[in-house]
Short mmCIF file of C-alpha atoms and ligand atoms in Angstrom, two decimals:
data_model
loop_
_atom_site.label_atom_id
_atom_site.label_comp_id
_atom_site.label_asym_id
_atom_site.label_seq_id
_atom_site.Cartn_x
_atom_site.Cartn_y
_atom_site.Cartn_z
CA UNK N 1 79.22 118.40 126.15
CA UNK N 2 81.47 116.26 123.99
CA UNK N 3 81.26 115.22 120.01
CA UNK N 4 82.24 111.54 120.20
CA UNK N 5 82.29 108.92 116.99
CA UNK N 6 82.55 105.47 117.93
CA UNK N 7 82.40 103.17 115.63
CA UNK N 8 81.03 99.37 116.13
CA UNK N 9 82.71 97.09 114.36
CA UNK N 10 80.54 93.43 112.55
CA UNK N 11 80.60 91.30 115.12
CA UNK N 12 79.20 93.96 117.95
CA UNK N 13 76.01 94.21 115.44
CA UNK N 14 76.24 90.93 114.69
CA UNK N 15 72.64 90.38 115.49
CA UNK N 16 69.83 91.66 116.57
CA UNK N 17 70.26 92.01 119.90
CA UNK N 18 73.78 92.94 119.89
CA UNK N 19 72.25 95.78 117.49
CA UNK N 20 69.64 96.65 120.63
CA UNK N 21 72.38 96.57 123.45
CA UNK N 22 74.69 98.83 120.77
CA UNK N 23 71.68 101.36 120.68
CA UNK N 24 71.80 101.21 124.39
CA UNK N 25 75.50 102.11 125.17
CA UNK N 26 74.81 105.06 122.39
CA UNK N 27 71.83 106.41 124.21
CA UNK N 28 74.02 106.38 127.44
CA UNK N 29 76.26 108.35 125.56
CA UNK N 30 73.51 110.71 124.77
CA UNK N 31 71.72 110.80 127.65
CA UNK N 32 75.11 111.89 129.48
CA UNK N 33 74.55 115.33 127.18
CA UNK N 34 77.24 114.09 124.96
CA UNK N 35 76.64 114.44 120.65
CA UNK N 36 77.29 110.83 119.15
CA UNK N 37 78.04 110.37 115.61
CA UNK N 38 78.30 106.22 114.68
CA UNK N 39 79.72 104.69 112.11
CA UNK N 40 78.99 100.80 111.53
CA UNK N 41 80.26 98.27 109.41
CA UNK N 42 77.91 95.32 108.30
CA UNK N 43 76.26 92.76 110.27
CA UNK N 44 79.99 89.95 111.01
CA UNK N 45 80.38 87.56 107.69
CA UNK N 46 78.07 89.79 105.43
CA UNK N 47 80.55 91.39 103.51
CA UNK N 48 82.44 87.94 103.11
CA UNK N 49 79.10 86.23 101.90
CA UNK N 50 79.01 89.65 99.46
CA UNK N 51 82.34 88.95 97.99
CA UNK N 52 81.35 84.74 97.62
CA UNK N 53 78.14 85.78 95.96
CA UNK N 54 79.89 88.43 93.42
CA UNK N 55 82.51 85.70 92.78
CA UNK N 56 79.82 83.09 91.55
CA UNK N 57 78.59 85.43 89.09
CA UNK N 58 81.54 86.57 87.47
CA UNK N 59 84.76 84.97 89.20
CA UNK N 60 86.97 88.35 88.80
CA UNK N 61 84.29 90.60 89.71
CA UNK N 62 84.20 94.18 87.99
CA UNK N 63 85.44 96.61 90.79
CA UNK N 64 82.58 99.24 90.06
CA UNK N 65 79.56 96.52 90.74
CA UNK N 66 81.50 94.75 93.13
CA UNK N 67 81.63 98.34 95.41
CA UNK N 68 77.87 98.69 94.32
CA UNK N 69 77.36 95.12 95.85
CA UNK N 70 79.79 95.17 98.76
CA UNK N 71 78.04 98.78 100.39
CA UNK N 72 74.97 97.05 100.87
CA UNK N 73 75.92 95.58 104.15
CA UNK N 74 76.37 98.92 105.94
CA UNK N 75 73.06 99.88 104.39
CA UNK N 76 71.03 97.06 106.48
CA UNK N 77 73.02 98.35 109.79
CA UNK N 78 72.59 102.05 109.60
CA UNK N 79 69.03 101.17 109.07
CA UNK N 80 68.68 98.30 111.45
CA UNK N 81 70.44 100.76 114.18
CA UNK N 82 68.50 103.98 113.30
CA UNK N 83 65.11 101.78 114.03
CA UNK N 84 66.92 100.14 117.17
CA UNK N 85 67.29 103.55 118.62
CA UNK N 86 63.93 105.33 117.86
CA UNK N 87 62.36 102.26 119.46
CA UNK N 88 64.08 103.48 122.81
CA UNK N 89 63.21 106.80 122.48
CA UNK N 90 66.24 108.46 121.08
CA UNK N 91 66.04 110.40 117.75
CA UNK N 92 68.45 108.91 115.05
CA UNK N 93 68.67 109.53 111.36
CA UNK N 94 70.76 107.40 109.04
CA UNK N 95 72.92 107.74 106.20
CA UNK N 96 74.62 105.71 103.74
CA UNK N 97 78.59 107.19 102.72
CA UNK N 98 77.44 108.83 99.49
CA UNK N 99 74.38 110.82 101.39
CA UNK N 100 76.66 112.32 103.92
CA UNK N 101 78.71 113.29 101.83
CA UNK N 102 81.71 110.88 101.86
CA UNK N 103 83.88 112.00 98.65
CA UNK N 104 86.75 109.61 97.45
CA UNK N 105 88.64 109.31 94.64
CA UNK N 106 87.47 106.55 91.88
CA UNK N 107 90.11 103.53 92.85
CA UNK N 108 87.25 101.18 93.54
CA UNK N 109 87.38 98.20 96.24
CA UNK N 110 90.55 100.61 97.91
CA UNK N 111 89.56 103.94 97.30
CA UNK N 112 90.90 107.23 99.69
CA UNK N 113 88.53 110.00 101.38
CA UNK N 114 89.12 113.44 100.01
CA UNK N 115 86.61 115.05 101.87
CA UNK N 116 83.34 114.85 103.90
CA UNK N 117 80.61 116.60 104.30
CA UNK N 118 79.41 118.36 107.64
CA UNK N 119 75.92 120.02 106.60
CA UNK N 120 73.50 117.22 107.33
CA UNK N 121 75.53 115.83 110.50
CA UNK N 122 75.52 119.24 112.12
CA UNK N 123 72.36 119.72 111.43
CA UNK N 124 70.57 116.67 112.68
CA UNK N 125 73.20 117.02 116.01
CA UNK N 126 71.89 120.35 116.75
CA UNK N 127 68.36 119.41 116.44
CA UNK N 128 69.43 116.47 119.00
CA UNK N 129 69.33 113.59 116.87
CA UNK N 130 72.37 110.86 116.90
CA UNK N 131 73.49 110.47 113.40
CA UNK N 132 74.52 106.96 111.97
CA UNK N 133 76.78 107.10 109.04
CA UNK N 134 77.28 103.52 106.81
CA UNK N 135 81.43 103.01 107.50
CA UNK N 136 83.38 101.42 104.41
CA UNK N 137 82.22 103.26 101.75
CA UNK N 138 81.81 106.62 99.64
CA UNK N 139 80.86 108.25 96.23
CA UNK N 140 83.49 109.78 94.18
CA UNK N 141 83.08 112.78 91.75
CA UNK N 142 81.25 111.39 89.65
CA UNK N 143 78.94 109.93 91.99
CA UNK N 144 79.95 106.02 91.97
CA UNK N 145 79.82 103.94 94.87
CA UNK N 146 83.52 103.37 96.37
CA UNK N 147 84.32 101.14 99.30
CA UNK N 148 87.29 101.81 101.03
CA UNK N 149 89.19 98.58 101.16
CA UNK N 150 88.71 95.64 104.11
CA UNK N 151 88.47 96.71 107.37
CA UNK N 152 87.61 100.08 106.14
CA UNK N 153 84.33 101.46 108.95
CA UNK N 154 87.65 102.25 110.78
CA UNK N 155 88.73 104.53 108.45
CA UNK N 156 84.84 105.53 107.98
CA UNK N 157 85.00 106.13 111.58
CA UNK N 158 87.84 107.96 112.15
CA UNK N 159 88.02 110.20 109.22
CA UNK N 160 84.62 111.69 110.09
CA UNK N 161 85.93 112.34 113.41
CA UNK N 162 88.63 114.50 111.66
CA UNK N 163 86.05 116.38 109.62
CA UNK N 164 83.81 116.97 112.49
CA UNK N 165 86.74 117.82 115.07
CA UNK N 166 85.50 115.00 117.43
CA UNK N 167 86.85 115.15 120.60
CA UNK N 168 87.21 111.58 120.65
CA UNK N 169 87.10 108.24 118.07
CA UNK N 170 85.81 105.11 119.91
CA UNK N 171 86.57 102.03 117.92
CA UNK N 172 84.21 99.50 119.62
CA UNK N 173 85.06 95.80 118.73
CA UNK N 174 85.05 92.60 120.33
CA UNK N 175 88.20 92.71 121.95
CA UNK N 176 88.80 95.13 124.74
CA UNK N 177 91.74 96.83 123.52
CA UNK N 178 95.02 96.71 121.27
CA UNK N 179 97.36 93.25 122.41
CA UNK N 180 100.56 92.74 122.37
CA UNK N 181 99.79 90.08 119.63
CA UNK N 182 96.39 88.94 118.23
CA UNK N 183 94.69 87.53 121.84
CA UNK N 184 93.25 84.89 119.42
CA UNK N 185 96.55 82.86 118.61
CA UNK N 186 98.37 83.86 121.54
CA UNK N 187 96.02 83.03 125.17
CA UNK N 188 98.27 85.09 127.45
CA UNK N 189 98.52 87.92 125.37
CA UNK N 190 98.35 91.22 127.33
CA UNK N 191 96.46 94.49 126.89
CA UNK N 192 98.18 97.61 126.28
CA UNK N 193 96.34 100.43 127.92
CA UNK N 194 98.55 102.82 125.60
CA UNK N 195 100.72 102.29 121.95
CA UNK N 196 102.18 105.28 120.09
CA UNK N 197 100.99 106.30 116.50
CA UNK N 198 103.85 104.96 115.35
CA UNK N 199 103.95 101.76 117.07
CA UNK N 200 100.26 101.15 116.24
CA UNK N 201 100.49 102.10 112.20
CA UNK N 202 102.95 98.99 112.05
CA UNK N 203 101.68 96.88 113.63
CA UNK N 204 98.44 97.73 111.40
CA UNK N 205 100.56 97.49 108.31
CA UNK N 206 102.00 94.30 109.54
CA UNK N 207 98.44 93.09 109.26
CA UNK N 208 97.18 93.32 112.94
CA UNK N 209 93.53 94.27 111.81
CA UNK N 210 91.86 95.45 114.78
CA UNK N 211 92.53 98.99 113.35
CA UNK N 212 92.92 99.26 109.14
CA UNK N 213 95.83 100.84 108.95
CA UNK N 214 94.89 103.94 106.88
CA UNK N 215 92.10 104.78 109.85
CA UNK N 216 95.76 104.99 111.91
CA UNK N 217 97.42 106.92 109.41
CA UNK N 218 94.08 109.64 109.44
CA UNK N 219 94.04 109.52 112.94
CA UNK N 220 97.90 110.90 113.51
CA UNK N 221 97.91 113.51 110.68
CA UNK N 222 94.47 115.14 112.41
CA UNK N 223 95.48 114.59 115.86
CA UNK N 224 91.63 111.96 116.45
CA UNK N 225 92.40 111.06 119.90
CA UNK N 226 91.62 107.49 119.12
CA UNK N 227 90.63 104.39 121.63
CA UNK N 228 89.86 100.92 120.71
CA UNK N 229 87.26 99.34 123.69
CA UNK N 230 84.90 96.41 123.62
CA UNK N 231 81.10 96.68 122.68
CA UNK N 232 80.97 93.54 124.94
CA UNK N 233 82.14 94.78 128.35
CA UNK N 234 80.70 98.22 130.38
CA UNK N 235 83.83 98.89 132.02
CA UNK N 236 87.46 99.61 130.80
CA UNK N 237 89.52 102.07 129.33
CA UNK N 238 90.73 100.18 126.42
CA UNK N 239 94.14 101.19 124.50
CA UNK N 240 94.63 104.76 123.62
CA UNK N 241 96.70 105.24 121.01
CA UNK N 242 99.02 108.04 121.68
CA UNK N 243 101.19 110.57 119.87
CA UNK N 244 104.19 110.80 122.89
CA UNK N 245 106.16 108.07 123.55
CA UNK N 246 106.10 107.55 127.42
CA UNK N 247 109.58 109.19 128.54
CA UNK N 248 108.61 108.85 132.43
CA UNK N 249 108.77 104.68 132.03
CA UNK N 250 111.57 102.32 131.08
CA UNK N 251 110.02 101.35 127.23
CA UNK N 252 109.30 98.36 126.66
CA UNK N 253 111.88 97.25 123.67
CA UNK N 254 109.40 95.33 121.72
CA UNK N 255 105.88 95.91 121.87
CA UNK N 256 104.09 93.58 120.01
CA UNK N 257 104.12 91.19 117.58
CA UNK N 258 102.35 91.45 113.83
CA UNK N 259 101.41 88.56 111.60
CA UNK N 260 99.80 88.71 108.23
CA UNK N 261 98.60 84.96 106.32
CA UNK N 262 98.09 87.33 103.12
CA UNK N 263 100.94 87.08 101.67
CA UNK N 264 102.59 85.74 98.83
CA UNK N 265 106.56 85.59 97.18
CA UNK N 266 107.45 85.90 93.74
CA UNK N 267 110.84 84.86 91.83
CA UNK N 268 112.56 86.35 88.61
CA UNK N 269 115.10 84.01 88.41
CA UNK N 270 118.35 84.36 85.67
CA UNK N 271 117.66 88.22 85.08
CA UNK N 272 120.60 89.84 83.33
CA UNK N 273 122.19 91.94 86.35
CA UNK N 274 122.10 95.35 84.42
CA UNK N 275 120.68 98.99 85.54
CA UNK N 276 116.67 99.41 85.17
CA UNK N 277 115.85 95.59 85.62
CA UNK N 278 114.27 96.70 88.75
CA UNK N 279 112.07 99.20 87.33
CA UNK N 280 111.28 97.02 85.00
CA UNK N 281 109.81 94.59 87.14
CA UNK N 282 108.22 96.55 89.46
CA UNK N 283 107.30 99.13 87.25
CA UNK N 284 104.80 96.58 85.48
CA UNK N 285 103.53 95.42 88.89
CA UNK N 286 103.07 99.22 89.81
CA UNK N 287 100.90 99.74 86.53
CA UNK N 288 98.87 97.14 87.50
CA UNK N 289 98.06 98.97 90.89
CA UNK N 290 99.50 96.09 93.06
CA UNK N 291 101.33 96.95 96.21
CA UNK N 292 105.11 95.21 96.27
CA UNK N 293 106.36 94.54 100.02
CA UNK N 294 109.55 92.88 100.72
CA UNK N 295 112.31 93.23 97.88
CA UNK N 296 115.27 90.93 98.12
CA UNK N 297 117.93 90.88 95.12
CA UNK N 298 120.59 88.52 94.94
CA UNK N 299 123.45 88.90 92.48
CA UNK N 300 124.46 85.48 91.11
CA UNK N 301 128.55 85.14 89.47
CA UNK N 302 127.49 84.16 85.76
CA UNK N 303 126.04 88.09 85.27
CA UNK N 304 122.35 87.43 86.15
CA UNK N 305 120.36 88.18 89.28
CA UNK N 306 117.22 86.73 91.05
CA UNK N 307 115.09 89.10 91.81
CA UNK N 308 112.28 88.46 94.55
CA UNK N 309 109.26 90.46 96.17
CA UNK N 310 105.87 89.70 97.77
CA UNK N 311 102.81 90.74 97.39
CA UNK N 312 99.04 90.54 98.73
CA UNK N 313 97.82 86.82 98.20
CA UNK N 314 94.86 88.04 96.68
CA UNK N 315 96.78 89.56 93.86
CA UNK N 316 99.33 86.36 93.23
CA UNK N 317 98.24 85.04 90.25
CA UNK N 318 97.68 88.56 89.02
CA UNK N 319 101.62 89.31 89.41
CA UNK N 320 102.33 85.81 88.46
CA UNK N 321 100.81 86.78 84.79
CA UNK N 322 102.64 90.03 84.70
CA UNK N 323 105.84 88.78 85.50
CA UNK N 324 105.57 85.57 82.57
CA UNK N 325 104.40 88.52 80.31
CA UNK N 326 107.65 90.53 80.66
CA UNK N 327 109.89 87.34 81.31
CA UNK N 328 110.80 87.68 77.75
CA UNK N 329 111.56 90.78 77.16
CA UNK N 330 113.94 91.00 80.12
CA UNK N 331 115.74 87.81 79.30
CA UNK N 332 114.95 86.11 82.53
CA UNK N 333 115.19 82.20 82.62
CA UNK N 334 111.76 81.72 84.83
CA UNK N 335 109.27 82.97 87.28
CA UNK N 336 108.28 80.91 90.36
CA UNK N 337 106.48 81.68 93.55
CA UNK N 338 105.06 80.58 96.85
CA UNK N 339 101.56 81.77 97.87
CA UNK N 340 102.17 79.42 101.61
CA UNK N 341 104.12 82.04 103.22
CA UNK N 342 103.46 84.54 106.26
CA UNK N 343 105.00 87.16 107.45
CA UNK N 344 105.91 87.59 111.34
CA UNK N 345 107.15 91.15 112.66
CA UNK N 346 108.31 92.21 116.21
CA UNK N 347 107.44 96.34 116.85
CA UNK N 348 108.48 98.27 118.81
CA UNK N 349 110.21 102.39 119.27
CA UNK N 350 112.44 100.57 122.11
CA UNK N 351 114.15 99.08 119.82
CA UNK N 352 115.99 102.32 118.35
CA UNK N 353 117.86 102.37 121.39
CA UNK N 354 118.31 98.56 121.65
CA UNK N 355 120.64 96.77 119.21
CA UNK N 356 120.82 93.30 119.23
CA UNK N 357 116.95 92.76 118.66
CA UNK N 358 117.34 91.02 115.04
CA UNK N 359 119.41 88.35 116.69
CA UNK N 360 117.39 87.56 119.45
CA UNK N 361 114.87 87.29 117.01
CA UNK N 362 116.31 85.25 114.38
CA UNK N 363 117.76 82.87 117.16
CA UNK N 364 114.41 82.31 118.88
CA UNK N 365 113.41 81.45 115.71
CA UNK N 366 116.29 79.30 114.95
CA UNK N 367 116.09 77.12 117.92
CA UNK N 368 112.21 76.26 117.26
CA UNK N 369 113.71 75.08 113.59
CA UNK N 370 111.82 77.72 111.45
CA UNK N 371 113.38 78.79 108.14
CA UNK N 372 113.72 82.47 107.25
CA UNK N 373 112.91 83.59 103.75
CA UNK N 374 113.19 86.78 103.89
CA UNK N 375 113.97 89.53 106.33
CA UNK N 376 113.20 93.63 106.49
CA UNK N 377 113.99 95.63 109.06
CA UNK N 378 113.02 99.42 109.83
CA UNK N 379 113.78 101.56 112.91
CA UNK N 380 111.03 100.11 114.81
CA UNK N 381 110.18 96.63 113.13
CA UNK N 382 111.96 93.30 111.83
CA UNK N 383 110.10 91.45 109.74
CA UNK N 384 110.49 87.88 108.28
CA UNK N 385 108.90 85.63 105.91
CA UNK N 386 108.36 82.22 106.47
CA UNK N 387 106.41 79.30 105.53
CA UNK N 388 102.33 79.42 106.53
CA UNK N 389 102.92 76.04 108.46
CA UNK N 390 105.57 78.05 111.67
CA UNK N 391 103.02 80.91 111.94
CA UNK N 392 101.51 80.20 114.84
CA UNK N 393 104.58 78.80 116.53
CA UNK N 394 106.75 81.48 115.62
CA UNK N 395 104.25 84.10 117.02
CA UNK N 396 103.88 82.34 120.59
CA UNK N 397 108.17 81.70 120.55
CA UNK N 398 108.71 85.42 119.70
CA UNK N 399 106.11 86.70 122.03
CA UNK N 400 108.01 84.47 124.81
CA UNK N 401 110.39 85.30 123.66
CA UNK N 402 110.46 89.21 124.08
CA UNK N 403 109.00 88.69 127.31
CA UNK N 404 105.25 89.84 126.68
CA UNK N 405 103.75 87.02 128.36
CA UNK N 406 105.23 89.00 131.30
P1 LIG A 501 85.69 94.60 113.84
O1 LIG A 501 84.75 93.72 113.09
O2 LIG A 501 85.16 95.10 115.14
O3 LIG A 501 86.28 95.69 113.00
P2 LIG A 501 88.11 93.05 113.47
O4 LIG A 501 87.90 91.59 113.36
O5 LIG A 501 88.35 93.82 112.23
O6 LIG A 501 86.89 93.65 114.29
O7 LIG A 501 89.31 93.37 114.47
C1 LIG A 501 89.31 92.83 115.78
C2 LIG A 501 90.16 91.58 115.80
O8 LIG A 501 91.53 91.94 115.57
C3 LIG A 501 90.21 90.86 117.11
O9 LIG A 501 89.13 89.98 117.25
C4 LIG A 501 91.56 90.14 117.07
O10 LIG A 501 91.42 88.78 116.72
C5 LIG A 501 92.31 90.85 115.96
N1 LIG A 501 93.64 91.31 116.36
C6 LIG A 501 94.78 91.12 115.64
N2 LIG A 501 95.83 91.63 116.28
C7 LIG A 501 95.38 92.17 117.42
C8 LIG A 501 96.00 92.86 118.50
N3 LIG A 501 97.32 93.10 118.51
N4 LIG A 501 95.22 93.28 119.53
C9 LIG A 501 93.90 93.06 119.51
N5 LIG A 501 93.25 92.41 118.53
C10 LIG A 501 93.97 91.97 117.48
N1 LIG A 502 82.36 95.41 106.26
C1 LIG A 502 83.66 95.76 105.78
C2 LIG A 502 84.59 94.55 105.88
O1 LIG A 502 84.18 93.49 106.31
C3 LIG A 502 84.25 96.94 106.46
C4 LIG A 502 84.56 96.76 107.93
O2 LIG A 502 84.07 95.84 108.58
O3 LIG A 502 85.30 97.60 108.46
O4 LIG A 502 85.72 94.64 105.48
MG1 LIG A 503 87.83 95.70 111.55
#
């Protein structure tokens, strides 16, 4: 007998009768003698319609109501699958992130799991019930509502797989495993029937979102044997994600390639090149609790510097304001910025023992005519930054490219 979590993402209870045929692959489970936890998110485009509705009310919605409004689309699916199941036979018991217990800290719309709470799963999985927790959200101390940021039942998922010592996280979603890119922009895209921790958390960081990264991150510090598989399909092994890199075959050097539309680049332009000007800058963006990505300075001849970084496009005109409220103090001539800009990233471990990668990159990119912005590299990953318009081209040229079309 095995403890297994799997967790169905929006679009596999999408419906009604994807909710039925979800209740039927977790009574298989069952029925096989196995304990099944699931976590689910909300019903595909409800949490979208959530945000649309809290914007029309009050356009920058207050992050403690907008959690309070956002967790009620898990509520209708942990309810909607606990009645889907008992009308099959199988005893199933519900329960929304803040009955479970799912602790967090208090940094609403992103907030982290500290802890969860084991009582009432163990006890409902002894007494041979399957117990359906609401993914995407938890209470913190003070008993609050939190969500846990977009994409978030992953994290749901496989953080109560820690807690519970699962022997396995399934991540059930309409695709039937992790691609070398996004199968949706790029038809001959291949499956990867394994990708290392470390391969996977970039490529989730680099805004491939059929894992949220932080579910990633949870999954390699507790050692969750974690596999993404389709709700859609009986058969298959998906992609396991793995800890060792495969030593017995030649690695591939890239693995995949990461996109991300949500992006956007700012510009201090004219800032007197002196020490602390970079705290400065990013110290006010940090205050404001807004993640900086890239970071390119340039040091002019007349004494000043430009200083450039992006940021989440969500959070653009947020930074924007920051930066024209500090402009002044700093002495900088002007702040400018592009919120039409993507960022494209090859991944892969080969490429530690491969150099040469940046310049195949940059030249495929080159020859297609697309204009590089900015550039970042790490062991593992390149990343540029280039305008919206190239995305999808770039992705297809560098996925030729690197030969994963093979
Ligand atoms: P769910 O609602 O099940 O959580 P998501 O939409 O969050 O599903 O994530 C699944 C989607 O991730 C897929 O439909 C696919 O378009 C996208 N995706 C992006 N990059 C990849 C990749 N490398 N491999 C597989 N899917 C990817
Ligand atoms: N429903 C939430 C979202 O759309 C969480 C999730 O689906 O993982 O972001
Ligand atoms: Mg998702």
């Amino acid at each position: 007998m095995a403890l297994i979590v799997q967790k169905y993402g929006g679009t596999s209870v999408g419906n009604p009768e994807r909710i039925k045929n979800v209740a039927k692959r977790v009574a298989k489970f069952q029925a096989q003698g196995h304990q099944v936890v699931v976590v689910v998110s909300a019903m595909s485009g409800e949490t979208n319609k959530l945000v649309a509705l809290c914007k029309e009310v009050q356009a920058n919605p207050d992050p403690r109501e907008l959690d309070v409004v956002l967790s009620t689309g898990e509520q209708v699916t942990i309810g909607l699958l606990a009645m889907a199941l008992k009308d099959i036979g199988v005893k199933a018991k519900s329960y929304t992130g803040g009955q479970v217990k799912v602790l967090t800290d208090s940094v609403f719309t992103k907030a982290r799991i500290l802890s969860i709470g084991e009582e009432n799963i163990r006890r409902d999985l002894d007494d041979g019930s399957v117990v359906i927790v609401a993914g995407f959200q938890g209470v913190d101390e003070h008993g609050n509502i939190t969500t846990l940021g977009r994409g978030g039942s992953d994290t749901s998922g496989v953080a109560l797989a820690a807690a519970l010592k699962a022997d396995e996280c399934q991540i059930y979603t309409d695709v039937d495993g992790v691609y070398t890119t996004d199968p949706r922009i790029v038809a001959d895209a291949k499956k990867l029937d394994k990708i290392t921790f470390e391969e996977m958390l970039e490529m989730a960081s680099l805004g491939s979102k059929v894992l949220q990264i932080r579910s990633v991150e949870f999954a390699g510090k507790y050692k969750v044997k974690l596999r993404v598989l389709s709700s859609f399909q009986d058969e298959g092994e998906g992609t396991l994600i793995t800890v060792e890199e495969d030593t017995n075959m030649e690695q591939p050097i890239i693995s995949g390639i990461a996109f991300n539309r949500d992006e956007a680049k700012l510009t201090m332009s004219g800032v007197p090149d002196k020490p602390g000007i970079a705290y400065q800058i990013l110290g006010a963006v940090a205050e404001a609790n807004i993640d900086v990505d890239m970071i390119i300075q340039n040091v002019g001849h007349d004494g000043t510097t430009d200083f450039s970084f992006t940021v989440n496009r969500g959070e653009y005109a947020k930074t924007q304001a920051i930066l024209e409220n500090i402009k002044k103090t700093l002495g900088a001539r002007e702040v400018t910025g592009d919120n039409k800009i993507c960022k494209v990233s090859a991944v892969g471990v080969g490429m530690r023992s491969h150099p040469g990668v940046a310049s195949q990159m940059f030249k495929a990119l080159a020859d297609e005519g697309i204009n590089i912005q900015m550039i970042s590299t790490s062991e593992i990953k390149i990343s540029v930054v280039i305008d919206e318009k190239y995305l999808e081209l770039a992705v297809r040229v560098l996925h030729r490219a690197f030969g994963l079309d093979q």
